[in-house]
Amino acid sequence: SQTIHQWPATLVQPVGSPLSLECTVEGTSNPNLYWYRQAAGRGLQLLFYSVGIGQISSEVPQNLSASRPQDRQFILSSKKLLLSDSGFYLCAWSGDRMTDTQYFGPGTRLTVL
Amino acid sequence: KQEVTQIPAALSVPEGENLVLNCSFTDSAIYNLQWFRQDPGKGLTSLLLIQSSQREQTSGRLNASLDKSSGRSTLYIAASQPGDSATYLCAVRPGGSARQLTFGSGTQLTVLP
C-alpha cells in the first residue's frame, strides 16, 4: 500500500530564516506530487505541483520554491521566511491518471515569528 | 476563476441524525469533484470522488451527489456518529489538462453524543 510522509511535523522559525520541508511517498512510482498551504481561516491553496523529476509548476508567485530531486521526493523551500508564510503545509500525491484522486500527508505546522 | 462555496460553515447535530453538507461551484466545466475529511491538526482523508459524468458515489454511510449543470454537490451522512466530527471539504478539478484542485473553505461538523 502507498504511504506519504512529511517532516517535520511542526516547525517554529524566525522571520528571514530559511525553510526546507520534505515529503516522500512510498509504494508507488511516478506519482504526481503537490504542495498546498492551509492558512488560518482560509481554504487550501495549491502552491506547486510536479508530474515528474525536475518538473515543477508554480501556481502562486511567492518567496517559496519547490524541487523534486527524486521520483518520490518533493521538497518545499524558502531562502527567507516571511510572517505570512505561517500555516499548515500539506503534501499530496496522485497516481491514477484518469481520476487524479489526491491523497494527503499528515502536514507540517509552520509558525514564523 | 473557479470559486467553491460550502454552506454551512459549521453544523452541530445530535448523534443518529442524517445530515447533508452542501458544496457549490461557479464553473460547471469540471473534471471531477472530491470530498475530503480533515480532523484537527491533521491531513486530509479522501472520502469520495465523483467524475463529471457521474451523478453519485456511495461509501458506507456516505453518499455524494453531483449536479454539474447547476454547480452543486451534496454529501449525505446517514446515522451520524460522534466519530464523524471533523471538517468536511469539497474540491473540484477543472476540465482539460489542468490539475489544480480548488477547495471550499469547509464545513465543521460536530456530532453530539
Short mmCIF file of N, CA and C in Angstrom, two decimals, chain B:
data_model
loop_
_atom_site.label_atom_id
_atom_site.label_comp_id
_atom_site.label_asym_id
_atom_site.label_seq_id
_atom_site.Cartn_x
_atom_site.Cartn_y
_atom_site.Cartn_z
N LYS B 1 -12.61 32.44 -13.04
CA LYS B 1 -11.90 31.74 -11.97
C LYS B 1 -12.90 30.93 -11.14
N GLN B 2 -12.58 29.67 -10.93
CA GLN B 2 -13.48 28.80 -10.17
C GLN B 2 -13.55 29.22 -8.72
N GLU B 3 -14.74 29.27 -8.18
CA GLU B 3 -14.94 29.51 -6.75
C GLU B 3 -15.81 28.40 -6.19
N VAL B 4 -15.42 27.92 -5.03
CA VAL B 4 -16.14 26.82 -4.37
C VAL B 4 -16.62 27.31 -3.02
N THR B 5 -17.91 27.13 -2.76
CA THR B 5 -18.51 27.60 -1.53
C THR B 5 -19.15 26.44 -0.80
N GLN B 6 -18.94 26.40 0.51
CA GLN B 6 -19.56 25.35 1.33
C GLN B 6 -20.42 26.00 2.40
N ILE B 7 -21.64 25.52 2.46
CA ILE B 7 -22.60 26.03 3.44
C ILE B 7 -23.27 24.83 4.12
N PRO B 8 -23.43 24.85 5.47
CA PRO B 8 -22.99 25.93 6.36
C PRO B 8 -21.51 25.83 6.69
N ALA B 9 -20.97 26.85 7.33
CA ALA B 9 -19.57 26.81 7.74
C ALA B 9 -19.38 25.89 8.94
N ALA B 10 -20.43 25.79 9.76
CA ALA B 10 -20.38 24.91 10.92
C ALA B 10 -21.75 24.32 11.15
N LEU B 11 -21.77 23.10 11.68
CA LEU B 11 -23.02 22.38 11.88
C LEU B 11 -22.87 21.49 13.10
N SER B 12 -23.88 21.53 13.96
CA SER B 12 -23.87 20.70 15.16
C SER B 12 -25.17 19.91 15.19
N VAL B 13 -25.07 18.59 15.31
CA VAL B 13 -26.25 17.73 15.28
C VAL B 13 -26.13 16.68 16.38
N PRO B 14 -27.27 16.17 16.85
CA PRO B 14 -27.21 15.07 17.82
C PRO B 14 -26.91 13.76 17.10
N GLU B 15 -26.32 12.85 17.82
CA GLU B 15 -25.96 11.55 17.28
C GLU B 15 -27.19 10.85 16.70
N GLY B 16 -26.99 10.19 15.57
CA GLY B 16 -28.06 9.43 14.95
C GLY B 16 -28.80 10.15 13.84
N GLU B 17 -28.61 11.45 13.78
CA GLU B 17 -29.30 12.21 12.72
C GLU B 17 -28.65 11.99 11.37
N ASN B 18 -29.50 12.07 10.34
CA ASN B 18 -29.00 12.12 8.97
C ASN B 18 -28.74 13.59 8.62
N LEU B 19 -27.68 13.86 7.86
CA LEU B 19 -27.39 15.26 7.57
C LEU B 19 -26.84 15.41 6.16
N VAL B 20 -26.93 16.64 5.68
CA VAL B 20 -26.48 16.96 4.32
C VAL B 20 -25.55 18.16 4.38
N LEU B 21 -24.41 18.00 3.75
CA LEU B 21 -23.46 19.10 3.60
C LEU B 21 -23.49 19.56 2.14
N ASN B 22 -23.42 20.85 1.94
CA ASN B 22 -23.56 21.41 0.60
C ASN B 22 -22.27 22.02 0.07
N CYS B 23 -22.10 21.89 -1.23
CA CYS B 23 -20.94 22.44 -1.91
C CYS B 23 -21.43 23.00 -3.25
N SER B 24 -21.06 24.23 -3.55
CA SER B 24 -21.43 24.79 -4.84
C SER B 24 -20.19 25.36 -5.52
N PHE B 25 -20.19 25.32 -6.84
CA PHE B 25 -19.05 25.81 -7.61
C PHE B 25 -19.56 26.64 -8.77
N THR B 26 -18.75 27.62 -9.18
CA THR B 26 -19.23 28.61 -10.14
C THR B 26 -19.02 28.19 -11.60
N ASP B 27 -18.02 27.39 -11.87
CA ASP B 27 -17.74 26.97 -13.24
C ASP B 27 -18.08 25.49 -13.38
N SER B 28 -19.06 25.19 -14.19
CA SER B 28 -19.53 23.80 -14.30
C SER B 28 -18.62 22.92 -15.16
N ALA B 29 -17.61 23.51 -15.77
CA ALA B 29 -16.69 22.73 -16.61
C ALA B 29 -15.63 22.04 -15.74
N ILE B 30 -16.09 21.07 -14.96
CA ILE B 30 -15.19 20.38 -14.06
C ILE B 30 -14.89 18.99 -14.57
N TYR B 31 -13.77 18.44 -14.12
CA TYR B 31 -13.38 17.07 -14.46
C TYR B 31 -13.91 16.10 -13.42
N ASN B 32 -13.75 16.47 -12.16
CA ASN B 32 -14.33 15.69 -11.07
C ASN B 32 -14.45 16.54 -9.82
N LEU B 33 -15.11 15.98 -8.84
CA LEU B 33 -15.29 16.64 -7.55
C LEU B 33 -14.96 15.62 -6.47
N GLN B 34 -14.24 16.08 -5.47
CA GLN B 34 -13.78 15.18 -4.41
C GLN B 34 -14.19 15.73 -3.06
N TRP B 35 -14.65 14.85 -2.19
CA TRP B 35 -14.96 15.20 -0.80
C TRP B 35 -13.86 14.64 0.10
N PHE B 36 -13.43 15.49 1.04
CA PHE B 36 -12.38 15.12 1.99
C PHE B 36 -12.90 15.34 3.41
N ARG B 37 -12.23 14.65 4.32
CA ARG B 37 -12.43 14.88 5.74
C ARG B 37 -11.10 15.32 6.33
N GLN B 38 -11.15 16.31 7.24
CA GLN B 38 -9.94 16.75 7.92
C GLN B 38 -10.21 16.82 9.42
N ASP B 39 -9.45 16.04 10.18
CA ASP B 39 -9.51 16.13 11.62
C ASP B 39 -8.56 17.22 12.09
N PRO B 40 -8.81 17.82 13.26
CA PRO B 40 -8.00 18.96 13.71
C PRO B 40 -6.51 18.66 13.71
N GLY B 41 -5.74 19.52 13.06
CA GLY B 41 -4.30 19.38 13.02
C GLY B 41 -3.79 18.24 12.17
N LYS B 42 -4.65 17.66 11.37
CA LYS B 42 -4.26 16.50 10.56
C LYS B 42 -4.38 16.81 9.08
N GLY B 43 -3.90 15.86 8.29
CA GLY B 43 -4.04 15.98 6.84
C GLY B 43 -5.45 15.65 6.40
N LEU B 44 -5.65 15.62 5.09
CA LEU B 44 -6.96 15.34 4.54
C LEU B 44 -7.10 13.87 4.19
N THR B 45 -8.29 13.34 4.43
CA THR B 45 -8.59 11.97 4.04
C THR B 45 -9.63 12.01 2.94
N SER B 46 -9.32 11.38 1.81
CA SER B 46 -10.27 11.35 0.71
C SER B 46 -11.44 10.44 1.06
N LEU B 47 -12.66 10.96 0.86
CA LEU B 47 -13.86 10.20 1.17
C LEU B 47 -14.49 9.63 -0.11
N LEU B 48 -14.78 10.52 -1.03
CA LEU B 48 -15.47 10.11 -2.26
C LEU B 48 -15.00 11.01 -3.39
N LEU B 49 -14.94 10.45 -4.58
CA LEU B 49 -14.64 11.21 -5.78
C LEU B 49 -15.72 10.92 -6.80
N ILE B 50 -16.28 11.97 -7.38
CA ILE B 50 -17.31 11.81 -8.41
C ILE B 50 -16.77 12.38 -9.71
N GLN B 51 -16.75 11.56 -10.73
CA GLN B 51 -16.36 12.06 -12.05
C GLN B 51 -17.49 12.93 -12.61
N SER B 52 -17.16 13.79 -13.55
CA SER B 52 -18.15 14.73 -14.08
C SER B 52 -19.31 14.01 -14.76
N SER B 53 -19.06 12.79 -15.22
CA SER B 53 -20.11 12.04 -15.91
C SER B 53 -21.01 11.26 -14.95
N GLN B 54 -20.64 11.27 -13.68
CA GLN B 54 -21.40 10.51 -12.68
C GLN B 54 -22.37 11.41 -11.94
N ARG B 55 -23.38 10.78 -11.36
CA ARG B 55 -24.37 11.53 -10.58
C ARG B 55 -24.15 11.36 -9.08
N GLU B 56 -23.63 10.19 -8.68
CA GLU B 56 -23.42 9.98 -7.26
C GLU B 56 -22.43 8.87 -7.02
N GLN B 57 -21.90 8.86 -5.79
CA GLN B 57 -21.00 7.83 -5.32
C GLN B 57 -21.35 7.53 -3.87
N THR B 58 -21.21 6.26 -3.51
CA THR B 58 -21.56 5.84 -2.15
C THR B 58 -20.41 5.07 -1.54
N SER B 59 -20.21 5.32 -0.23
CA SER B 59 -19.24 4.54 0.52
C SER B 59 -19.76 4.43 1.94
N GLY B 60 -20.23 3.25 2.30
CA GLY B 60 -20.77 3.05 3.65
C GLY B 60 -21.94 3.97 3.93
N ARG B 61 -21.81 4.78 4.98
CA ARG B 61 -22.88 5.70 5.36
C ARG B 61 -22.83 7.03 4.59
N LEU B 62 -21.88 7.15 3.70
CA LEU B 62 -21.71 8.39 2.95
C LEU B 62 -22.24 8.24 1.53
N ASN B 63 -22.92 9.29 1.08
CA ASN B 63 -23.38 9.34 -0.30
C ASN B 63 -23.15 10.74 -0.82
N ALA B 64 -22.42 10.84 -1.92
CA ALA B 64 -22.17 12.15 -2.52
C ALA B 64 -22.88 12.22 -3.86
N SER B 65 -23.52 13.34 -4.11
CA SER B 65 -24.20 13.54 -5.39
C SER B 65 -23.58 14.73 -6.11
N LEU B 66 -23.76 14.74 -7.41
CA LEU B 66 -23.22 15.82 -8.23
C LEU B 66 -24.25 16.24 -9.27
N ASP B 67 -24.56 17.53 -9.30
CA ASP B 67 -25.37 18.12 -10.36
C ASP B 67 -24.49 19.16 -11.03
N LYS B 68 -23.80 18.73 -12.06
CA LYS B 68 -22.80 19.59 -12.67
C LYS B 68 -23.43 20.83 -13.31
N SER B 69 -24.57 20.66 -13.92
CA SER B 69 -25.18 21.79 -14.63
C SER B 69 -25.55 22.92 -13.69
N SER B 70 -25.96 22.57 -12.48
CA SER B 70 -26.33 23.62 -11.52
C SER B 70 -25.17 23.98 -10.61
N GLY B 71 -24.05 23.30 -10.75
CA GLY B 71 -22.87 23.62 -9.94
C GLY B 71 -23.02 23.26 -8.48
N ARG B 72 -23.61 22.09 -8.21
CA ARG B 72 -23.85 21.71 -6.82
C ARG B 72 -23.44 20.25 -6.55
N SER B 73 -23.00 20.04 -5.32
CA SER B 73 -22.76 18.70 -4.83
C SER B 73 -23.21 18.64 -3.39
N THR B 74 -23.69 17.49 -2.98
CA THR B 74 -24.06 17.30 -1.59
C THR B 74 -23.38 16.05 -1.06
N LEU B 75 -23.06 16.08 0.22
CA LEU B 75 -22.55 14.91 0.92
C LEU B 75 -23.57 14.56 1.99
N TYR B 76 -24.14 13.39 1.85
CA TYR B 76 -25.16 12.90 2.78
C TYR B 76 -24.50 11.92 3.74
N ILE B 77 -24.67 12.17 5.02
CA ILE B 77 -24.14 11.27 6.05
C ILE B 77 -25.32 10.68 6.80
N ALA B 78 -25.45 9.38 6.75
CA ALA B 78 -26.56 8.70 7.42
C ALA B 78 -26.16 8.29 8.83
N ALA B 79 -27.13 8.36 9.71
CA ALA B 79 -26.95 7.88 11.09
C ALA B 79 -25.64 8.38 11.69
N SER B 80 -25.52 9.68 11.80
CA SER B 80 -24.26 10.29 12.21
C SER B 80 -23.79 9.78 13.58
N GLN B 81 -22.46 9.76 13.74
CA GLN B 81 -21.83 9.29 14.97
C GLN B 81 -20.84 10.34 15.47
N PRO B 82 -20.53 10.36 16.76
CA PRO B 82 -19.53 11.34 17.26
C PRO B 82 -18.21 11.27 16.51
N GLY B 83 -17.84 10.08 16.04
CA GLY B 83 -16.60 9.93 15.29
C GLY B 83 -16.63 10.59 13.93
N ASP B 84 -17.80 11.03 13.48
CA ASP B 84 -17.90 11.77 12.22
C ASP B 84 -17.52 13.23 12.39
N SER B 85 -17.34 13.67 13.61
CA SER B 85 -16.98 15.06 13.86
C SER B 85 -15.64 15.39 13.23
N ALA B 86 -15.65 16.38 12.36
CA ALA B 86 -14.46 16.77 11.60
C ALA B 86 -14.86 17.92 10.69
N THR B 87 -13.90 18.44 9.95
CA THR B 87 -14.21 19.41 8.91
C THR B 87 -14.26 18.68 7.57
N TYR B 88 -15.31 18.95 6.83
CA TYR B 88 -15.50 18.30 5.53
C TYR B 88 -15.27 19.33 4.42
N LEU B 89 -14.41 18.96 3.50
CA LEU B 89 -14.02 19.86 2.42
C LEU B 89 -14.40 19.24 1.08
N CYS B 90 -14.89 20.08 0.19
CA CYS B 90 -15.07 19.62 -1.18
C CYS B 90 -14.07 20.35 -2.07
N ALA B 91 -13.69 19.70 -3.15
CA ALA B 91 -12.71 20.28 -4.07
C ALA B 91 -13.07 19.86 -5.48
N VAL B 92 -12.92 20.79 -6.41
CA VAL B 92 -13.20 20.48 -7.81
C VAL B 92 -11.93 20.56 -8.63
N ARG B 93 -11.82 19.66 -9.57
CA ARG B 93 -10.72 19.69 -10.52
C ARG B 93 -11.29 20.19 -11.85
N PRO B 94 -10.63 21.16 -12.45
CA PRO B 94 -11.15 21.71 -13.71
C PRO B 94 -11.01 20.72 -14.85
N GLY B 95 -11.75 20.97 -15.91
CA GLY B 95 -11.62 20.16 -17.10
C GLY B 95 -10.32 20.48 -17.81
N GLY B 96 -9.98 19.68 -18.82
CA GLY B 96 -8.74 19.90 -19.55
C GLY B 96 -7.55 19.31 -18.83
N SER B 97 -6.39 19.82 -19.15
CA SER B 97 -5.16 19.24 -18.60
C SER B 97 -4.78 19.82 -17.25
N ALA B 98 -5.48 20.85 -16.79
CA ALA B 98 -5.14 21.45 -15.50
C ALA B 98 -5.35 20.45 -14.38
N ARG B 99 -4.48 20.50 -13.39
CA ARG B 99 -4.53 19.51 -12.32
C ARG B 99 -4.90 20.12 -10.96
N GLN B 100 -4.89 21.43 -10.87
CA GLN B 100 -5.06 22.01 -9.55
C GLN B 100 -6.50 21.84 -9.07
N LEU B 101 -6.64 21.48 -7.80
CA LEU B 101 -7.93 21.41 -7.15
C LEU B 101 -8.24 22.77 -6.56
N THR B 102 -9.51 23.17 -6.66
CA THR B 102 -9.98 24.36 -5.96
C THR B 102 -10.85 23.89 -4.81
N PHE B 103 -10.46 24.29 -3.61
CA PHE B 103 -11.14 23.83 -2.40
C PHE B 103 -12.15 24.84 -1.90
N GLY B 104 -13.21 24.32 -1.29
CA GLY B 104 -14.07 25.16 -0.48
C GLY B 104 -13.43 25.36 0.89
N SER B 105 -14.02 26.22 1.68
CA SER B 105 -13.45 26.52 3.00
C SER B 105 -13.90 25.53 4.06
N GLY B 106 -14.80 24.62 3.69
CA GLY B 106 -15.13 23.53 4.59
C GLY B 106 -16.36 23.76 5.46
N THR B 107 -16.92 22.66 5.93
CA THR B 107 -18.00 22.67 6.93
C THR B 107 -17.49 21.92 8.14
N GLN B 108 -17.48 22.60 9.28
CA GLN B 108 -17.04 21.97 10.53
C GLN B 108 -18.24 21.29 11.17
N LEU B 109 -18.19 19.97 11.22
CA LEU B 109 -19.30 19.17 11.75
C LEU B 109 -18.99 18.68 13.15
N THR B 110 -19.95 18.88 14.04
CA THR B 110 -19.86 18.33 15.39
C THR B 110 -21.08 17.45 15.62
N VAL B 111 -20.84 16.19 15.94
CA VAL B 111 -21.92 15.26 16.26
C VAL B 111 -21.90 15.03 17.76
N LEU B 112 -22.96 15.43 18.41
CA LEU B 112 -23.03 15.37 19.86
C LEU B 112 -23.53 14.01 20.34
N PRO B 113 -22.86 13.42 21.31
CA PRO B 113 -23.30 12.11 21.80
C PRO B 113 -24.58 12.23 22.64
#
